[in-house]
Amino acid sequence: MELRQFRNYGALELQLEAPRLLVIGGNGEGKSNLLEAVELLGSLRSHRCSSDRDLIRQGQPAACIAAGCSDGDRLELELRRQGGRQARRNGRPLERQLELIGPLRCVGFSALDLELVRGEPALRRQWLDRVVLQLEPVYAELLSRYARLLRQRSQLLRRGLGQGQLQDLLEAFDQQMALVGTRLHRRRLRALRRLQPLAAQWQERLSAGRERLWLRYQPGASLEVEGPEPDQEGPWRDSLLEQLRAQRPEELRLGQCSIGPHRDEVALELGDQPARRYGSAGQQRTLVLALKLAELELVQQLWGEPPLLLLDDVLAELDPHRQQLLLEAVGEGHQCLVSATHLGAFSGGWHQRSQLVTVEAGTLRLGQ
């Protein structure tokens, strides 16, 4: 793995020599940046920020991430401060950065994910989007298209053009919003249905059979679809378009888009109770761990090989029992990159077959 001018790294070359890489470092030293670079190369997205400018070292025009994969592919992603990216595979420039997704599939679990249960709906949408991206890489383009449409439509609602002209423009946007929004809705629902049995099994195992987990998809629009099946695009699209038209007067008054996938919710329930409201801190940690293990299992089932696991500052938040359950679930088949502020954050089993590095101010050294 190589980094150039990424975050606080000037230049870095790291040879991964063991199934587990343990990265030790204080807050702000760069350990999370290392895992973020792997996530970005594998999924083209970062869960920590949305602007490439924040990923480029201060004063530098560009940053680069590169890595060699077990199948022999070399992946490279260049981020430019002036905008735009350049993806390369085996030295060959790719026309679309989306073509980079595939060889380096990874599942991330960070301390931020522990807010999934009690945090805002946006956190659960972002988590589900990351899952869908692992299953259907084309989803990245749909997300970008929808974000662009949402931004432009919101600007229209605030501009106050002549009524006739504005209605015509909004109708054109609503047609596109309904089409792209439906494709997001369907893929989110399809992924959640795949996750449900796996997550329920993990929750039952982690709670010694005491708890049943339910994942419920709540679209950000009152979609009037009988028995909504993810493969039936037409009824979903027509229902969303009808809702957009009906809501248009109120949205013009508010100056914002009030329905659509950007308002989706993923309800997490233990038994018949909302986990956000009634779950204890321990139950919520167990639930998030069940979601992540289900995600890991689903990606492996779909693609036939274990994804890379990125554990960023999360083990210190899990008690030794949950750490051991995670270690047993991961087993020897997954390559893991794990960060922590000190070596004591790891229970004994994590040290086996591990490579240890320490990071200080964007510089790595082997060992403690």
PDB file of C-alpha atoms in Angstrom, residues 120-353:
ATOM      1  CA  GLU A 120     -30.046  10.571  13.481  1.00  0.00           C
ATOM      2  CA  PRO A 121     -31.705   8.782  10.511  1.00  0.00           C
ATOM      3  CA  ALA A 122     -28.966  10.081   8.190  1.00  0.00           C
ATOM      4  CA  LEU A 123     -26.460   7.774   9.924  1.00  0.00           C
ATOM      5  CA  ARG A 124     -28.593   4.720   9.198  1.00  0.00           C
ATOM      6  CA  ARG A 125     -29.139   5.810   5.589  1.00  0.00           C
ATOM      7  CA  GLN A 126     -25.379   6.233   5.130  1.00  0.00           C
ATOM      8  CA  TRP A 127     -24.722   2.807   6.639  1.00  0.00           C
ATOM      9  CA  LEU A 128     -27.281   1.164   4.342  1.00  0.00           C
ATOM     10  CA  ASP A 129     -25.848   3.025   1.344  1.00  0.00           C
ATOM     11  CA  ARG A 130     -22.381   1.633   2.133  1.00  0.00           C
ATOM     12  CA  VAL A 131     -23.853  -1.871   2.227  1.00  0.00           C
ATOM     13  CA  VAL A 132     -25.621  -1.416  -1.116  1.00  0.00           C
ATOM     14  CA  LEU A 133     -22.407  -0.091  -2.683  1.00  0.00           C
ATOM     15  CA  GLN A 134     -20.671  -3.358  -1.793  1.00  0.00           C
ATOM     16  CA  LEU A 135     -23.484  -5.340  -3.411  1.00  0.00           C
ATOM     17  CA  GLU A 136     -24.181  -3.157  -6.471  1.00  0.00           C
ATOM     18  CA  PRO A 137     -21.346  -0.773  -7.457  1.00  0.00           C
ATOM     19  CA  VAL A 138     -23.630   1.027  -9.953  1.00  0.00           C
ATOM     20  CA  TYR A 139     -25.399   2.411  -6.885  1.00  0.00           C
ATOM     21  CA  ALA A 140     -22.632   5.029  -6.584  1.00  0.00           C
ATOM     22  CA  GLU A 141     -23.816   6.672  -9.807  1.00  0.00           C
ATOM     23  CA  LEU A 142     -27.440   6.643  -8.640  1.00  0.00           C
ATOM     24  CA  LEU A 143     -26.485   8.330  -5.369  1.00  0.00           C
ATOM     25  CA  SER A 144     -24.566  11.037  -7.221  1.00  0.00           C
ATOM     26  CA  ARG A 145     -27.428  11.622  -9.667  1.00  0.00           C
ATOM     27  CA  TYR A 146     -29.988  11.870  -6.902  1.00  0.00           C
ATOM     28  CA  ALA A 147     -27.834  14.253  -4.837  1.00  0.00           C
ATOM     29  CA  ARG A 148     -27.419  16.498  -7.894  1.00  0.00           C
ATOM     30  CA  LEU A 149     -31.163  16.454  -8.658  1.00  0.00           C
ATOM     31  CA  LEU A 150     -32.015  17.158  -5.034  1.00  0.00           C
ATOM     32  CA  ARG A 151     -29.635  20.116  -4.887  1.00  0.00           C
ATOM     33  CA  GLN A 152     -30.940  21.619  -8.141  1.00  0.00           C
ATOM     34  CA  ARG A 153     -34.596  21.074  -7.255  1.00  0.00           C
ATOM     35  CA  SER A 154     -34.067  22.689  -3.842  1.00  0.00           C
ATOM     36  CA  GLN A 155     -32.553  25.725  -5.556  1.00  0.00           C
ATOM     37  CA  LEU A 156     -35.599  25.958  -7.829  1.00  0.00           C
ATOM     38  CA  LEU A 157     -37.969  25.853  -4.866  1.00  0.00           C
ATOM     39  CA  ARG A 158     -36.167  28.811  -3.309  1.00  0.00           C
ATOM     40  CA  ARG A 159     -35.809  30.941  -6.453  1.00  0.00           C
ATOM     41  CA  GLY A 160     -39.440  31.973  -6.897  1.00  0.00           C
ATOM     42  CA  LEU A 161     -39.593  32.118 -10.703  1.00  0.00           C
ATOM     43  CA  GLY A 162     -42.785  32.955 -12.555  1.00  0.00           C
ATOM     44  CA  GLN A 163     -45.429  30.422 -11.586  1.00  0.00           C
ATOM     45  CA  GLY A 164     -45.892  28.826 -15.019  1.00  0.00           C
ATOM     46  CA  GLN A 165     -42.177  28.526 -15.741  1.00  0.00           C
ATOM     47  CA  LEU A 166     -41.474  27.179 -12.262  1.00  0.00           C
ATOM     48  CA  GLN A 167     -44.186  24.520 -12.474  1.00  0.00           C
ATOM     49  CA  ASP A 168     -42.854  23.295 -15.818  1.00  0.00           C
ATOM     50  CA  LEU A 169     -39.312  23.048 -14.463  1.00  0.00           C
ATOM     51  CA  LEU A 170     -40.431  21.294 -11.287  1.00  0.00           C
ATOM     52  CA  GLU A 171     -42.460  18.783 -13.292  1.00  0.00           C
ATOM     53  CA  ALA A 172     -39.370  17.917 -15.340  1.00  0.00           C
ATOM     54  CA  PHE A 173     -37.297  17.532 -12.173  1.00  0.00           C
ATOM     55  CA  ASP A 174     -39.997  15.472 -10.472  1.00  0.00           C
ATOM     56  CA  GLN A 175     -40.027  13.020 -13.384  1.00  0.00           C
ATOM     57  CA  GLN A 176     -36.282  12.476 -12.926  1.00  0.00           C
ATOM     58  CA  MET A 177     -36.477  12.464  -9.112  1.00  0.00           C
ATOM     59  CA  ALA A 178     -39.166   9.779  -9.249  1.00  0.00           C
ATOM     60  CA  LEU A 179     -37.099   7.615 -11.607  1.00  0.00           C
ATOM     61  CA  VAL A 180     -33.781   7.861  -9.746  1.00  0.00           C
ATOM     62  CA  GLY A 181     -35.422   7.936  -6.313  1.00  0.00           C
ATOM     63  CA  THR A 182     -37.305   4.732  -7.070  1.00  0.00           C
ATOM     64  CA  ARG A 183     -34.077   2.989  -8.030  1.00  0.00           C
ATOM     65  CA  LEU A 184     -32.545   4.034  -4.704  1.00  0.00           C
ATOM     66  CA  HIS A 185     -35.626   2.906  -2.765  1.00  0.00           C
ATOM     67  CA  ARG A 186     -35.670  -0.496  -4.462  1.00  0.00           C
ATOM     68  CA  ARG A 187     -31.995  -1.205  -3.914  1.00  0.00           C
ATOM     69  CA  ARG A 188     -32.138  -0.156  -0.272  1.00  0.00           C
ATOM     70  CA  LEU A 189     -35.124  -2.408   0.363  1.00  0.00           C
ATOM     71  CA  ARG A 190     -33.520  -5.323  -1.470  1.00  0.00           C
ATOM     72  CA  ALA A 191     -30.315  -5.002   0.598  1.00  0.00           C
ATOM     73  CA  LEU A 192     -32.237  -4.716   3.858  1.00  0.00           C
ATOM     74  CA  ARG A 193     -34.225  -7.857   3.066  1.00  0.00           C
ATOM     75  CA  ARG A 194     -30.978  -9.720   2.466  1.00  0.00           C
ATOM     76  CA  LEU A 195     -29.523  -8.415   5.728  1.00  0.00           C
ATOM     77  CA  GLN A 196     -32.576  -9.154   7.896  1.00  0.00           C
ATOM     78  CA  PRO A 197     -32.149 -12.927   8.442  1.00  0.00           C
ATOM     79  CA  LEU A 198     -28.384 -12.640   8.892  1.00  0.00           C
ATOM     80  CA  ALA A 199     -28.634  -9.760  11.373  1.00  0.00           C
ATOM     81  CA  ALA A 200     -31.385 -11.546  13.310  1.00  0.00           C
ATOM     82  CA  GLN A 201     -29.239 -14.680  13.581  1.00  0.00           C
ATOM     83  CA  TRP A 202     -26.240 -12.696  14.834  1.00  0.00           C
ATOM     84  CA  GLN A 203     -28.332 -10.755  17.354  1.00  0.00           C
ATOM     85  CA  GLU A 204     -29.767 -14.005  18.681  1.00  0.00           C
ATOM     86  CA  ARG A 205     -26.300 -15.519  18.963  1.00  0.00           C
ATOM     87  CA  LEU A 206     -24.737 -12.447  20.585  1.00  0.00           C
ATOM     88  CA  SER A 207     -27.571 -12.152  23.115  1.00  0.00           C
ATOM     89  CA  ALA A 208     -27.607 -15.878  23.937  1.00  0.00           C
ATOM     90  CA  GLY A 209     -31.021 -16.246  22.329  1.00  0.00           C
ATOM     91  CA  ARG A 210     -32.702 -13.516  24.362  1.00  0.00           C
ATOM     92  CA  GLU A 211     -33.276 -10.904  21.634  1.00  0.00           C
ATOM     93  CA  ARG A 212     -34.909 -10.832  18.208  1.00  0.00           C
ATOM     94  CA  LEU A 213     -33.794  -8.064  15.831  1.00  0.00           C
ATOM     95  CA  TRP A 214     -35.991  -6.574  13.109  1.00  0.00           C
ATOM     96  CA  LEU A 215     -34.856  -4.193  10.366  1.00  0.00           C
ATOM     97  CA  ARG A 216     -37.733  -2.198   8.894  1.00  0.00           C
ATOM     98  CA  TYR A 217     -37.437   0.030   5.842  1.00  0.00           C
ATOM     99  CA  GLN A 218     -39.500   3.220   6.044  1.00  0.00           C
ATOM    100  CA  PRO A 219     -39.375   5.139   2.727  1.00  0.00           C
ATOM    101  CA  GLY A 220     -39.254   8.918   2.899  1.00  0.00           C
ATOM    102  CA  ALA A 221     -42.535   9.093   0.984  1.00  0.00           C
ATOM    103  CA  SER A 222     -45.963   7.524   1.509  1.00  0.00           C
ATOM    104  CA  LEU A 223     -45.580   5.074  -1.350  1.00  0.00           C
ATOM    105  CA  GLU A 224     -48.953   3.560  -2.198  1.00  0.00           C
ATOM    106  CA  VAL A 225     -47.711   0.248  -3.582  1.00  0.00           C
ATOM    107  CA  GLU A 226     -49.432  -3.048  -2.862  1.00  0.00           C
ATOM    108  CA  GLY A 227     -46.961  -5.630  -1.611  1.00  0.00           C
ATOM    109  CA  PRO A 228     -43.970  -3.536  -2.756  1.00  0.00           C
ATOM    110  CA  GLU A 229     -41.459  -5.829  -4.408  1.00  0.00           C
ATOM    111  CA  PRO A 230     -38.010  -4.394  -5.190  1.00  0.00           C
ATOM    112  CA  ASP A 231     -38.141  -5.662  -8.777  1.00  0.00           C
ATOM    113  CA  GLN A 232     -41.351  -3.805  -9.632  1.00  0.00           C
ATOM    114  CA  GLU A 233     -40.079  -0.390 -10.679  1.00  0.00           C
ATOM    115  CA  GLY A 234     -43.201   0.980 -12.384  1.00  0.00           C
ATOM    116  CA  PRO A 235     -45.584   1.087  -9.392  1.00  0.00           C
ATOM    117  CA  TRP A 236     -42.859   2.557  -7.156  1.00  0.00           C
ATOM    118  CA  ARG A 237     -42.000   5.269  -9.684  1.00  0.00           C
ATOM    119  CA  ASP A 238     -45.640   6.216 -10.310  1.00  0.00           C
ATOM    120  CA  SER A 239     -46.399   6.393  -6.597  1.00  0.00           C
ATOM    121  CA  LEU A 240     -43.350   8.553  -5.829  1.00  0.00           C
ATOM    122  CA  LEU A 241     -44.147  10.903  -8.721  1.00  0.00           C
ATOM    123  CA  GLU A 242     -47.712  11.273  -7.465  1.00  0.00           C
ATOM    124  CA  GLN A 243     -46.406  12.115  -3.989  1.00  0.00           C
ATOM    125  CA  LEU A 244     -43.953  14.688  -5.358  1.00  0.00           C
ATOM    126  CA  ARG A 245     -46.728  16.412  -7.297  1.00  0.00           C
ATOM    127  CA  ALA A 246     -49.077  16.404  -4.311  1.00  0.00           C
ATOM    128  CA  GLN A 247     -46.423  17.821  -1.993  1.00  0.00           C
ATOM    129  CA  ARG A 248     -45.273  20.529  -4.421  1.00  0.00           C
ATOM    130  CA  PRO A 249     -47.356  23.455  -3.013  1.00  0.00           C
ATOM    131  CA  GLU A 250     -46.122  22.797   0.520  1.00  0.00           C
ATOM    132  CA  GLU A 251     -42.524  22.441  -0.666  1.00  0.00           C
ATOM    133  CA  LEU A 252     -42.770  25.765  -2.507  1.00  0.00           C
ATOM    134  CA  ARG A 253     -43.927  27.349   0.731  1.00  0.00           C
ATOM    135  CA  LEU A 254     -41.101  25.763   2.734  1.00  0.00           C
ATOM    136  CA  GLY A 255     -38.453  26.156   0.034  1.00  0.00           C
ATOM    137  CA  GLN A 256     -37.148  22.607   0.471  1.00  0.00           C
ATOM    138  CA  CYS A 257     -37.705  19.016  -0.689  1.00  0.00           C
ATOM    139  CA  SER A 258     -39.644  17.215   2.014  1.00  0.00           C
ATOM    140  CA  ILE A 259     -40.070  13.705   0.565  1.00  0.00           C
ATOM    141  CA  GLY A 260     -37.831  11.203  -1.179  1.00  0.00           C
ATOM    142  CA  PRO A 261     -34.957   8.815  -0.409  1.00  0.00           C
ATOM    143  CA  HIS A 262     -33.108  11.579   1.486  1.00  0.00           C
ATOM    144  CA  ARG A 263     -35.838  11.188   4.132  1.00  0.00           C
ATOM    145  CA  ASP A 264     -35.714   7.386   4.370  1.00  0.00           C
ATOM    146  CA  GLU A 265     -35.443   5.722   7.760  1.00  0.00           C
ATOM    147  CA  VAL A 266     -34.218   2.291   8.798  1.00  0.00           C
ATOM    148  CA  ALA A 267     -36.071   1.320  11.966  1.00  0.00           C
ATOM    149  CA  LEU A 268     -34.142  -1.013  14.282  1.00  0.00           C
ATOM    150  CA  GLU A 269     -36.333  -2.961  16.684  1.00  0.00           C
ATOM    151  CA  LEU A 270     -35.599  -5.457  19.449  1.00  0.00           C
ATOM    152  CA  GLY A 271     -38.694  -7.578  19.795  1.00  0.00           C
ATOM    153  CA  ASP A 272     -41.472  -5.081  19.178  1.00  0.00           C
ATOM    154  CA  GLN A 273     -39.705  -2.085  20.748  1.00  0.00           C
ATOM    155  CA  PRO A 274     -37.602   0.608  19.020  1.00  0.00           C
ATOM    156  CA  ALA A 275     -33.985  -0.081  19.987  1.00  0.00           C
ATOM    157  CA  ARG A 276     -33.222   3.638  19.805  1.00  0.00           C
ATOM    158  CA  ARG A 277     -35.628   4.395  22.629  1.00  0.00           C
ATOM    159  CA  TYR A 278     -35.640   1.311  24.806  1.00  0.00           C
ATOM    160  CA  GLY A 279     -32.364  -0.520  24.208  1.00  0.00           C
ATOM    161  CA  SER A 280     -29.663  -0.310  26.871  1.00  0.00           C
ATOM    162  CA  ALA A 281     -26.146   0.815  25.951  1.00  0.00           C
ATOM    163  CA  GLY A 282     -25.031  -2.829  25.960  1.00  0.00           C
ATOM    164  CA  GLN A 283     -27.931  -3.918  23.770  1.00  0.00           C
ATOM    165  CA  GLN A 284     -27.224  -1.110  21.314  1.00  0.00           C
ATOM    166  CA  ARG A 285     -23.553  -2.120  21.033  1.00  0.00           C
ATOM    167  CA  THR A 286     -24.592  -5.727  20.466  1.00  0.00           C
ATOM    168  CA  LEU A 287     -27.075  -4.624  17.800  1.00  0.00           C
ATOM    169  CA  VAL A 288     -24.460  -2.634  15.881  1.00  0.00           C
ATOM    170  CA  LEU A 289     -22.062  -5.580  16.081  1.00  0.00           C
ATOM    171  CA  ALA A 290     -24.816  -7.851  14.705  1.00  0.00           C
ATOM    172  CA  LEU A 291     -25.389  -5.439  11.797  1.00  0.00           C
ATOM    173  CA  LYS A 292     -21.691  -5.354  10.936  1.00  0.00           C
ATOM    174  CA  LEU A 293     -21.285  -9.125  11.121  1.00  0.00           C
ATOM    175  CA  ALA A 294     -24.356  -9.525   8.907  1.00  0.00           C
ATOM    176  CA  GLU A 295     -22.864  -7.054   6.422  1.00  0.00           C
ATOM    177  CA  LEU A 296     -19.576  -8.968   6.435  1.00  0.00           C
ATOM    178  CA  GLU A 297     -21.366 -12.275   5.858  1.00  0.00           C
ATOM    179  CA  LEU A 298     -23.608 -10.901   3.106  1.00  0.00           C
ATOM    180  CA  VAL A 299     -20.718  -9.446   1.098  1.00  0.00           C
ATOM    181  CA  GLN A 300     -18.853 -12.744   1.366  1.00  0.00           C
ATOM    182  CA  GLN A 301     -21.935 -14.736   0.309  1.00  0.00           C
ATOM    183  CA  LEU A 302     -22.523 -12.569  -2.735  1.00  0.00           C
ATOM    184  CA  TRP A 303     -18.964 -12.374  -4.060  1.00  0.00           C
ATOM    185  CA  GLY A 304     -17.598 -15.705  -2.838  1.00  0.00           C
ATOM    186  CA  GLU A 305     -14.603 -14.291  -0.987  1.00  0.00           C
ATOM    187  CA  PRO A 306     -14.145 -12.548   2.369  1.00  0.00           C
ATOM    188  CA  PRO A 307     -13.960  -8.745   2.283  1.00  0.00           C
ATOM    189  CA  LEU A 308     -11.262  -6.770   4.036  1.00  0.00           C
ATOM    190  CA  LEU A 309     -12.355  -5.718   7.536  1.00  0.00           C
ATOM    191  CA  LEU A 310     -11.499  -2.214   8.791  1.00  0.00           C
ATOM    192  CA  LEU A 311     -11.886  -1.757  12.565  1.00  0.00           C
ATOM    193  CA  ASP A 312     -11.237   1.875  13.430  1.00  0.00           C
ATOM    194  CA  ASP A 313     -10.949   2.672  17.146  1.00  0.00           C
ATOM    195  CA  VAL A 314     -13.860   0.384  17.902  1.00  0.00           C
ATOM    196  CA  LEU A 315     -12.401  -2.476  19.960  1.00  0.00           C
ATOM    197  CA  ALA A 316     -11.922  -0.242  23.000  1.00  0.00           C
ATOM    198  CA  GLU A 317     -15.694   0.304  22.936  1.00  0.00           C
ATOM    199  CA  LEU A 318     -16.396  -3.447  23.086  1.00  0.00           C
ATOM    200  CA  ASP A 319     -15.994  -5.512  26.240  1.00  0.00           C
ATOM    201  CA  PRO A 320     -13.714  -8.599  26.096  1.00  0.00           C
ATOM    202  CA  HIS A 321     -16.715 -10.899  25.503  1.00  0.00           C
ATOM    203  CA  ARG A 322     -17.868  -8.966  22.421  1.00  0.00           C
ATOM    204  CA  GLN A 323     -14.264  -8.641  21.207  1.00  0.00           C
ATOM    205  CA  GLN A 324     -13.909 -12.407  21.399  1.00  0.00           C
ATOM    206  CA  LEU A 325     -17.184 -12.976  19.542  1.00  0.00           C
ATOM    207  CA  LEU A 326     -16.022 -10.610  16.801  1.00  0.00           C
ATOM    208  CA  LEU A 327     -12.653 -12.373  16.613  1.00  0.00           C
ATOM    209  CA  GLU A 328     -14.348 -15.772  16.329  1.00  0.00           C
ATOM    210  CA  ALA A 329     -16.684 -14.488  13.620  1.00  0.00           C
ATOM    211  CA  VAL A 330     -13.825 -13.030  11.603  1.00  0.00           C
ATOM    212  CA  GLY A 331     -11.708 -16.154  12.031  1.00  0.00           C
ATOM    213  CA  GLU A 332      -8.622 -16.616   9.886  1.00  0.00           C
ATOM    214  CA  GLY A 333     -10.295 -15.955   6.547  1.00  0.00           C
ATOM    215  CA  HIS A 334     -10.511 -12.158   6.700  1.00  0.00           C
ATOM    216  CA  GLN A 335      -7.653  -9.729   6.412  1.00  0.00           C
ATOM    217  CA  CYS A 336      -8.135  -7.066   9.096  1.00  0.00           C
ATOM    218  CA  LEU A 337      -6.752  -3.561   9.594  1.00  0.00           C
ATOM    219  CA  VAL A 338      -7.363  -2.538  13.193  1.00  0.00           C
ATOM    220  CA  SER A 339      -6.568   0.790  14.857  1.00  0.00           C
ATOM    221  CA  ALA A 340      -6.428   1.670  18.554  1.00  0.00           C
ATOM    222  CA  THR A 341      -4.823   4.264  20.812  1.00  0.00           C
ATOM    223  CA  HIS A 342      -2.933   1.649  22.841  1.00  0.00           C
ATOM    224  CA  LEU A 343      -2.086  -2.033  22.702  1.00  0.00           C
ATOM    225  CA  GLY A 344      -4.174  -2.742  25.800  1.00  0.00           C
ATOM    226  CA  ALA A 345      -7.330  -2.182  23.731  1.00  0.00           C
ATOM    227  CA  PHE A 346      -6.875  -5.638  22.181  1.00  0.00           C
ATOM    228  CA  SER A 347      -7.856  -8.827  23.947  1.00  0.00           C
ATOM    229  CA  GLY A 348      -5.270 -11.609  23.706  1.00  0.00           C
ATOM    230  CA  GLY A 349      -6.500 -13.334  20.562  1.00  0.00           C
ATOM    231  CA  TRP A 350      -6.022 -10.275  18.362  1.00  0.00           C
ATOM    232  CA  HIS A 351      -2.235 -10.404  18.788  1.00  0.00           C
ATOM    233  CA  GLN A 352      -1.918 -13.781  17.099  1.00  0.00           C
ATOM    234  CA  ARG A 353      -0.740 -13.708  13.470  1.00  0.00           C
TER     235      ARG A 353
END
